[in-house]
Coordinates of C-alpha atoms and ligand atoms in Angstrom, one line a residue:
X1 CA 0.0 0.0 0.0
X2 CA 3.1 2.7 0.5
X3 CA 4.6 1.6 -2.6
X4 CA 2.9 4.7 -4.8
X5 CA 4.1 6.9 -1.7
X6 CA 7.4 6.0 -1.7
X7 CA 8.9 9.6 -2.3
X8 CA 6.5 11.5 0.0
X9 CA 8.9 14.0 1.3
X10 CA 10.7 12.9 4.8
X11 CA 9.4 14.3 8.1
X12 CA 11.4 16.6 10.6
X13 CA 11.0 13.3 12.9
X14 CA 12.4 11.0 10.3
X15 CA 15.2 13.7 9.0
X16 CA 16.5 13.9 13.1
X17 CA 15.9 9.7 13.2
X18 CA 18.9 9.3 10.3
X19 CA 20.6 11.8 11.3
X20 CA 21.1 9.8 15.3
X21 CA 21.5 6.7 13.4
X22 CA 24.1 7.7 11.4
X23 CA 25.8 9.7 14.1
X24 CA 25.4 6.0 16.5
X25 CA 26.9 4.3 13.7
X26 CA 29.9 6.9 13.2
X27 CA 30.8 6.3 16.7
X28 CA 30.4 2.6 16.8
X29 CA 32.4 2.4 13.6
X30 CA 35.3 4.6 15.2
X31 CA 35.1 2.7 18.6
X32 CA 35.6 -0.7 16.6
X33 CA 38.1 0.8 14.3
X34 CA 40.8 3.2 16.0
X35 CA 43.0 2.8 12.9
X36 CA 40.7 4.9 11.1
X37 CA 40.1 7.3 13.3
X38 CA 44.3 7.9 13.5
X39 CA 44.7 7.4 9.7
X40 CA 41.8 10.2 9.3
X41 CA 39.1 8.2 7.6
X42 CA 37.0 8.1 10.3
X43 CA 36.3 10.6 12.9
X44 CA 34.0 11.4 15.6
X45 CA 31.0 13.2 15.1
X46 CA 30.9 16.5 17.1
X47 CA 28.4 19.0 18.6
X48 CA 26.3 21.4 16.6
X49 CA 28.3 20.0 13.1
X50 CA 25.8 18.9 10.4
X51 CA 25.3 15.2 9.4
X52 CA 24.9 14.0 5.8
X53 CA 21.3 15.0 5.6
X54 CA 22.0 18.7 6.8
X55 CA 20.6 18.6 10.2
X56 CA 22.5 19.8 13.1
X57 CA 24.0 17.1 16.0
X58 CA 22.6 17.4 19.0
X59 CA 23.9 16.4 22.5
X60 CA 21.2 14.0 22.6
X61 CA 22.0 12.3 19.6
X62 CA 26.2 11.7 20.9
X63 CA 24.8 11.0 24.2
X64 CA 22.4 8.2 22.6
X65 CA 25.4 7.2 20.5
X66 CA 27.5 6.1 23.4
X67 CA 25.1 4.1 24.4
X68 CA 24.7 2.5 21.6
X69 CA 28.3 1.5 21.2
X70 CA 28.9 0.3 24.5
X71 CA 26.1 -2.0 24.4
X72 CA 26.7 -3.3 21.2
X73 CA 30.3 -3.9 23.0
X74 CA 32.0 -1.5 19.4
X75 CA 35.7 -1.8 20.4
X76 CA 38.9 -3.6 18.3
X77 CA 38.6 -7.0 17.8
X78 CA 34.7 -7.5 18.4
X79 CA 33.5 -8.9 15.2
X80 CA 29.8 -7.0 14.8
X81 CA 28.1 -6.6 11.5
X82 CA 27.0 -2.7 11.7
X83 CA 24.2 -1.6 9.2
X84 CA 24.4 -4.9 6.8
X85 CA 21.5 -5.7 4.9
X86 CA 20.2 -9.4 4.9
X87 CA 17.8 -10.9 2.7
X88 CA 14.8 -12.8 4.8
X89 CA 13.3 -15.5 1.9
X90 CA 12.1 -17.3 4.6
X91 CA 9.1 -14.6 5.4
X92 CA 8.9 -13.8 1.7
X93 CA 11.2 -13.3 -0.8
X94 CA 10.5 -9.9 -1.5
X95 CA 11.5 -9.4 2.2
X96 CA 15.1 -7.8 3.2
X97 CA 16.1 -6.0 6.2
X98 CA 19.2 -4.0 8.0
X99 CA 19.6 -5.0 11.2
X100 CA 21.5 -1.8 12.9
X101 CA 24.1 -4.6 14.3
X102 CA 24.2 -8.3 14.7
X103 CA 26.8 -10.5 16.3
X104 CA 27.0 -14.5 17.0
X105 CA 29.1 -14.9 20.4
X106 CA 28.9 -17.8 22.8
X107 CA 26.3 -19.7 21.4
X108 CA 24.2 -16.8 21.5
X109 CA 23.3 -14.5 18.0
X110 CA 22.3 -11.2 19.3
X111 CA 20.5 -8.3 17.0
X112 CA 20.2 -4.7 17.9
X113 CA 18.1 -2.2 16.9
X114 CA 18.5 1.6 18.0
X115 CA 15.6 4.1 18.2
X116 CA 15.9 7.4 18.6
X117 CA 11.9 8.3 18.4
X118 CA 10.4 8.8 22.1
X119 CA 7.6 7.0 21.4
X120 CA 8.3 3.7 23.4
X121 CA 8.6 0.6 21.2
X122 CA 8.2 -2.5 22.9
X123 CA 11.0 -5.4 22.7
X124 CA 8.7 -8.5 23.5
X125 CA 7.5 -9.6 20.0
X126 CA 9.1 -6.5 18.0
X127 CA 8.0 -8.4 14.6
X128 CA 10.7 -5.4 12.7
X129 CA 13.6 -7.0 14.5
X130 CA 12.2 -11.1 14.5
X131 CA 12.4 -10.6 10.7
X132 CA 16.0 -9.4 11.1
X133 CA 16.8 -12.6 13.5
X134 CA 15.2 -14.5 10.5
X135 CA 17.5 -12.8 8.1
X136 CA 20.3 -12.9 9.5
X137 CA 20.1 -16.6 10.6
X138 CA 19.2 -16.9 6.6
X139 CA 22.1 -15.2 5.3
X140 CA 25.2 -15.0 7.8
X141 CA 24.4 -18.7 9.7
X142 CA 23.5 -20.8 6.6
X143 CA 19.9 -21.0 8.1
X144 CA 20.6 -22.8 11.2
X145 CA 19.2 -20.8 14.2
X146 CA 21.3 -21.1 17.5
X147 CA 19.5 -22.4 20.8
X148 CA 19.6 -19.0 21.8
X149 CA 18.5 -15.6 20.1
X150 CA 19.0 -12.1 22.0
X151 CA 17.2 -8.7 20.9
X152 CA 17.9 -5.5 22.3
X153 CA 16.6 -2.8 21.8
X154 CA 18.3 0.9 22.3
X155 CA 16.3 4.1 22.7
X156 CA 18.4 6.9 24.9
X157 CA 14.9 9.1 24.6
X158 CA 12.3 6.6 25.8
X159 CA 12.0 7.8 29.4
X160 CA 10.8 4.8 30.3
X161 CA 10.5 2.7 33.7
X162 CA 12.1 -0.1 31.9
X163 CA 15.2 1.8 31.0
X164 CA 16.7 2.9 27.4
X165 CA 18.5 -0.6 26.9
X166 CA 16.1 -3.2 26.7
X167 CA 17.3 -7.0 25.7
X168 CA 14.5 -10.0 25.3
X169 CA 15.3 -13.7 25.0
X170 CA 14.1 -16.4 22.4
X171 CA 14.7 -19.9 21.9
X172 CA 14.9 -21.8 18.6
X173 CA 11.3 -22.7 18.8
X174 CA 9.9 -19.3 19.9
X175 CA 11.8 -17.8 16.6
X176 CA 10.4 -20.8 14.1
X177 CA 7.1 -20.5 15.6
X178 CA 7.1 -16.5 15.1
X179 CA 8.5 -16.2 11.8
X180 CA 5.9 -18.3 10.6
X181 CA 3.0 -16.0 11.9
X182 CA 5.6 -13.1 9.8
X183 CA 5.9 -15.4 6.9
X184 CA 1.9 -16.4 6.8
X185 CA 0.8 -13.0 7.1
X186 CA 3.2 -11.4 4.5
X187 CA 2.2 -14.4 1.6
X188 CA -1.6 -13.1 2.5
X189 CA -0.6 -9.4 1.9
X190 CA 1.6 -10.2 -1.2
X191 CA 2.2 -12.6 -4.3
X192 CA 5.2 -13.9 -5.3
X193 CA 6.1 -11.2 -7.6
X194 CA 6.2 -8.5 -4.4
X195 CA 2.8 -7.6 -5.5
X196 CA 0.0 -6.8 -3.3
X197 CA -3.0 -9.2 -3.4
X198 CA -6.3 -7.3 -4.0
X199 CA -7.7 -9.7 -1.6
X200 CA -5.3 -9.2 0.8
X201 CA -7.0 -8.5 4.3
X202 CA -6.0 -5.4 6.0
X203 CA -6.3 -3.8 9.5
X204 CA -5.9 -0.8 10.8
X205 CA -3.5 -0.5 14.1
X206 CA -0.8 1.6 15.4
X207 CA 1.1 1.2 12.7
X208 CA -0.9 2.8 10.6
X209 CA 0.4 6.2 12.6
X210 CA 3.7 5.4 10.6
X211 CA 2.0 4.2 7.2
X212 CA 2.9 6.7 4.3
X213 CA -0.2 5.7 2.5
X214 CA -2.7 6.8 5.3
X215 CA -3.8 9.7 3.9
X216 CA -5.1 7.6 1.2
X217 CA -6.1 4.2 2.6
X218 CA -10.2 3.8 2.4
X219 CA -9.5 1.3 5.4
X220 CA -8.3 4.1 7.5
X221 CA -10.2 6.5 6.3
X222 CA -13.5 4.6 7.4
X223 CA -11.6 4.1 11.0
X224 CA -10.8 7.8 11.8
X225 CA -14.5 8.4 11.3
X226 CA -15.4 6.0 13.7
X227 CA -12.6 6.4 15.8
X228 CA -12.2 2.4 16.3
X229 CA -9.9 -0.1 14.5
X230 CA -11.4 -2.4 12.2
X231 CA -11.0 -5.3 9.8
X232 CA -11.8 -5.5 5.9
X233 CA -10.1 -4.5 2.3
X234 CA -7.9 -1.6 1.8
X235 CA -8.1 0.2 -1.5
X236 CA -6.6 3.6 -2.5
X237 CA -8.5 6.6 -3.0
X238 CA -6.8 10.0 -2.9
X239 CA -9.6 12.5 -1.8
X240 CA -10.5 15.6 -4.3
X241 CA -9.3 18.9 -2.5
X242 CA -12.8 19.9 -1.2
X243 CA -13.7 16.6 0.3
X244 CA -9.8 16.2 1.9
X245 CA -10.5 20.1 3.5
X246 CA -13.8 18.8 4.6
X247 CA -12.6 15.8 6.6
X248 CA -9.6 17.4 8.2
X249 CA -11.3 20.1 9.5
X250 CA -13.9 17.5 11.0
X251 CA -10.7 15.4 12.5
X252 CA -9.3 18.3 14.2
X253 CA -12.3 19.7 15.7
X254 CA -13.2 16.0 16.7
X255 CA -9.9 15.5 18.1
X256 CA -9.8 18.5 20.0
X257 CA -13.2 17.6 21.3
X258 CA -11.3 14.0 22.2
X259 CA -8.2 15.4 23.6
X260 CA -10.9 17.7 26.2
X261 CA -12.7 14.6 27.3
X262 CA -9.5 12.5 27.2
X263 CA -7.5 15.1 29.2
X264 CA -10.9 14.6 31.9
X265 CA -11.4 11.1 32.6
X266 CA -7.0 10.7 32.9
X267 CA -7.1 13.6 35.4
X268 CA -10.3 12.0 37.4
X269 CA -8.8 8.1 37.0
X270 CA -5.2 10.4 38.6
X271 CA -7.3 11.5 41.5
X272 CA -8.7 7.9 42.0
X273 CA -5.4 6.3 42.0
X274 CA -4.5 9.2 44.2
X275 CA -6.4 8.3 46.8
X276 CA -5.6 4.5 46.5
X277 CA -8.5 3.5 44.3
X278 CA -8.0 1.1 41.6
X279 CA -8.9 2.0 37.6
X280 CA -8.7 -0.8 35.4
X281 CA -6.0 -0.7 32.7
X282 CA -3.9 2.6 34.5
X283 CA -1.6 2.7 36.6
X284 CA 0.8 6.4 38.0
X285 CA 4.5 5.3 37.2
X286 CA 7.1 7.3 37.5
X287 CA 10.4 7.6 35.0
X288 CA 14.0 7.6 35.6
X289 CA 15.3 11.5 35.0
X290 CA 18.5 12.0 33.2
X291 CA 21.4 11.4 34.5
X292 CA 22.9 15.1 35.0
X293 CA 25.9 16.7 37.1
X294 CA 25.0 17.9 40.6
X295 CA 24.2 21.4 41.8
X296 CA 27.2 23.3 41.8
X297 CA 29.6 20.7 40.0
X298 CA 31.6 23.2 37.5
X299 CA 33.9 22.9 34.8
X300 CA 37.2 22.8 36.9
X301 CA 35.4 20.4 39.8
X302 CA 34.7 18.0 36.2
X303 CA 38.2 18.6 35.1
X304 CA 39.5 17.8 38.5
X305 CA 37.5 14.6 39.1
X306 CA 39.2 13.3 35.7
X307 CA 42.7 14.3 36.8
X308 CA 41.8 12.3 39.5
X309 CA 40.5 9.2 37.8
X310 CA 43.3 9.6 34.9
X311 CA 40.7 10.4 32.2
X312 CA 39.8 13.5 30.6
X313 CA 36.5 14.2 31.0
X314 CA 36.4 18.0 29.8
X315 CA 35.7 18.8 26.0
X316 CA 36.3 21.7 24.8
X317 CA 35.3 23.8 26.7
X318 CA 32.3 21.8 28.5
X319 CA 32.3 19.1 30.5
X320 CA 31.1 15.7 28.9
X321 CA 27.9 15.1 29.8
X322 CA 27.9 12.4 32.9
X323 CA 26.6 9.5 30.8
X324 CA 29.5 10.0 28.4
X325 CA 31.7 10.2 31.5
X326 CA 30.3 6.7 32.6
X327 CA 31.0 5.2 28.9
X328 CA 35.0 6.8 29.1
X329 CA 35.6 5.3 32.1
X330 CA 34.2 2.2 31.3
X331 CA 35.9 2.1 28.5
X332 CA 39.1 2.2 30.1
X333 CA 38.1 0.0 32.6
X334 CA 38.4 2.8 35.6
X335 CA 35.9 1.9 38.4
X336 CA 33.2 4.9 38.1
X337 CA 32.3 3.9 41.6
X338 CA 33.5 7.8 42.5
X339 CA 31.5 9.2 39.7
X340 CA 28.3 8.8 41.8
X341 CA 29.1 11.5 44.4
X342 CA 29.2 14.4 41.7
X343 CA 25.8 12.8 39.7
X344 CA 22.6 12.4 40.4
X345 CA 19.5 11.0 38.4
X346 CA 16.5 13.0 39.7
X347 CA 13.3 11.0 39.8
X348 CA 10.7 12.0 36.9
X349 CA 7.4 13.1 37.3
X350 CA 4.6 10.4 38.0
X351 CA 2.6 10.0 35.6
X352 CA -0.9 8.2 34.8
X353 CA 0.2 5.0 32.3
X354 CA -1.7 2.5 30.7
X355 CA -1.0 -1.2 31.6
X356 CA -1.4 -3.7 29.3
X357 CA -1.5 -7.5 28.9
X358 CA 2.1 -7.7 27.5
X359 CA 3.3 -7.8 30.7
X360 CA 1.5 -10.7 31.7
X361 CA 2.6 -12.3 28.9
X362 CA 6.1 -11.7 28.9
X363 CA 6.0 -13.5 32.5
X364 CA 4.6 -16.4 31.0
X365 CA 6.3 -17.0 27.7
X366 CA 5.8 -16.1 23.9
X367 CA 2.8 -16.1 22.8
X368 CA 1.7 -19.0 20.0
Ligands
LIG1 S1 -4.6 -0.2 7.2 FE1 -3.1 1.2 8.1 S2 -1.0 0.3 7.7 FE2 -2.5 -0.7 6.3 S3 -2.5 0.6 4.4 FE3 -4.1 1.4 5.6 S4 -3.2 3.1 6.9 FE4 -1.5 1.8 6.0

């Protein structure tokens, strides 16, 4: 269905998601590969520079990119395939993938993915990365999937009770049985030749908040009038200009009308769990702040603590931020033990969350 779409013009969220990527993968690249980095063909991205799309590098986006390298373990002589496509014939063989790294280590294949969205994206059957497992098993393991299977996924900006690094477990059988829900619902969608089936059933989800064919989808369409998900047959209509006016303007109002009532009930189910009442389905969590430099800590007190530890910790002129400090030290294998009296990670705000079944599910195995 995005086929036709293809070359819809990026988003400002997509343009600042390749540009983190491709700063994570920089710095991965020169934490595997020193040599490069002292021969000049590699080199560190830096603050406020512009990546190869033209958008500006944040602190975020080195802070998230230290992360990433130090738990995919970049460093000489760790053999890691960063950003390598693999083909996945298994689920269809119009289906391919790049897995942002993968590495086979001690009997165990491990595949990452790194997000830099903050919308949370769960780990526990992520069917995006089960294809790459499937792919890479395909094309790098000569099809023979290892007793055990790691995922992890990174996101530095989901502030998230269950932290920005988040790994889940699968056997043989939980990959062979979970593939082939991928590989049964891709040959409904699609023929052989990569061609959608015009009898292919369709419904409407959350992914369809990502779907570049949305604005044009008589599926969705039919939903955001009723507001509910449904099942049936997606066809493409584009709307005429006067219709498309007509039905935004209808959205927005209705949303805003949503959002009131919405921003109601959460503060009223709040005030109930509050008091120590229950609410079905919500729960008040709170999230980890970041990890900052304490009140009063200063440039000198920064440079100090590194002269100290034998590290710097200063560049030019600011201090590193105190999650890059952690990765430095780590990296040189300097116990960060004293780190903790100049940092602190206030707690975040509670706030009212919604619980759902995965959790349930995750203590009792994968799904089939
Ligand atoms: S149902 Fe959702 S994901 Fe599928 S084509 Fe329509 S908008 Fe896109």
């Amino acid at each position: 269905m995005q086929a036709p779409y293809q070359d819809a013009p990026p988003t400002e969220e997509s343009l600042e998601g390749d540009a983190a990527h491709w700063v994570a993968h920089t710095v991965a690249m020169c934490y595997a590969h020193p040599e490069g980095v002292e021969l000049g063909a590699l080199d560190f991205p830096r603050l406020k520079e512009k990546a190869p799309n033209g958008v500006e590098i944040t602190q975020d986006m080195l802070d998230g990119a230290e992360l990433w390298a130090d738990t995919i373990g970049a460093a000489p002589g760790n053999f890691i395939n960063l950003e390598s496509r693999v083909a996945v014939m298994g689920v269809h063989p119009h289906c391919y993938g790049t897995p942002d790294a993968d590495k086979m280590g001690g009997g165990v294949l491990d595949v990452y993915d790194y997000k830099f969205g903050h919308r949370f994206v769960e780990v526990f059957e992520n069917w995006q990365t089960l294809a790459y497992v499937k792919g890479v098993i395909e094309t790098r393991l000569g099809g023979v999937c290892p007793d055990k299977v790691r995922v992890t996924i990174v996101q530095p900006r989901s502030y998230n009770p269950a932290g920005p690094v988040r790994s889940w477990p699968y056997s043989a059988q939980d990959i062979y049985t979970l593939t082939g829900k991928l590989h049964e619902r891709a040959h409904a969608a699609v023929d052989m030749d990569g061609r959608p089936k015009p009898d292919a059933p369709a419904t409407t989800g959350p992914e369809c908040r990502d779907c570049k064919a949305r604005h044009a989808c008589t599926l969705f369409q039919s939903v955001a009038a009723r507001i509910v998900d449904s099942s049936g047959r997606a066809d493409l209509f584009e709307l005429p200009p006067a219709q498309l006016g007509a039905e935004l303007s209808y959205l927005d109002e209705t949303l805003q009308r949503l959002e009131a009532r919405r921003n109601a009930l959460a503060i009223q189910a709040e005030t109930l769990l509050a008091k120590g009442q229950s609410v079905p389905g919500y729960a008040m969590e709170s999230s980890p702040g970041n990890l900052s430099w304490n009140d009063g800590v200063d440039v000198d007190e920064v440079a100090m603590l590194g002269a100290t530890l034998g590290a710097a910790l200063i560049r030019d002129p600011q201090p590193v931020t105190p999650t890059q400090a952690k990765t430095i030290l780590k990296r040189r294998a300097i116990d960060d033990e004293l780190l903790g009296a100049y940092t602190s990670r206030p707690r975040g705000k509670m706030k009212l969350t919604r619980s759902n079944t995965i959790k349930a599910r995750k203590a009792f195995g994968v799904n089939r």
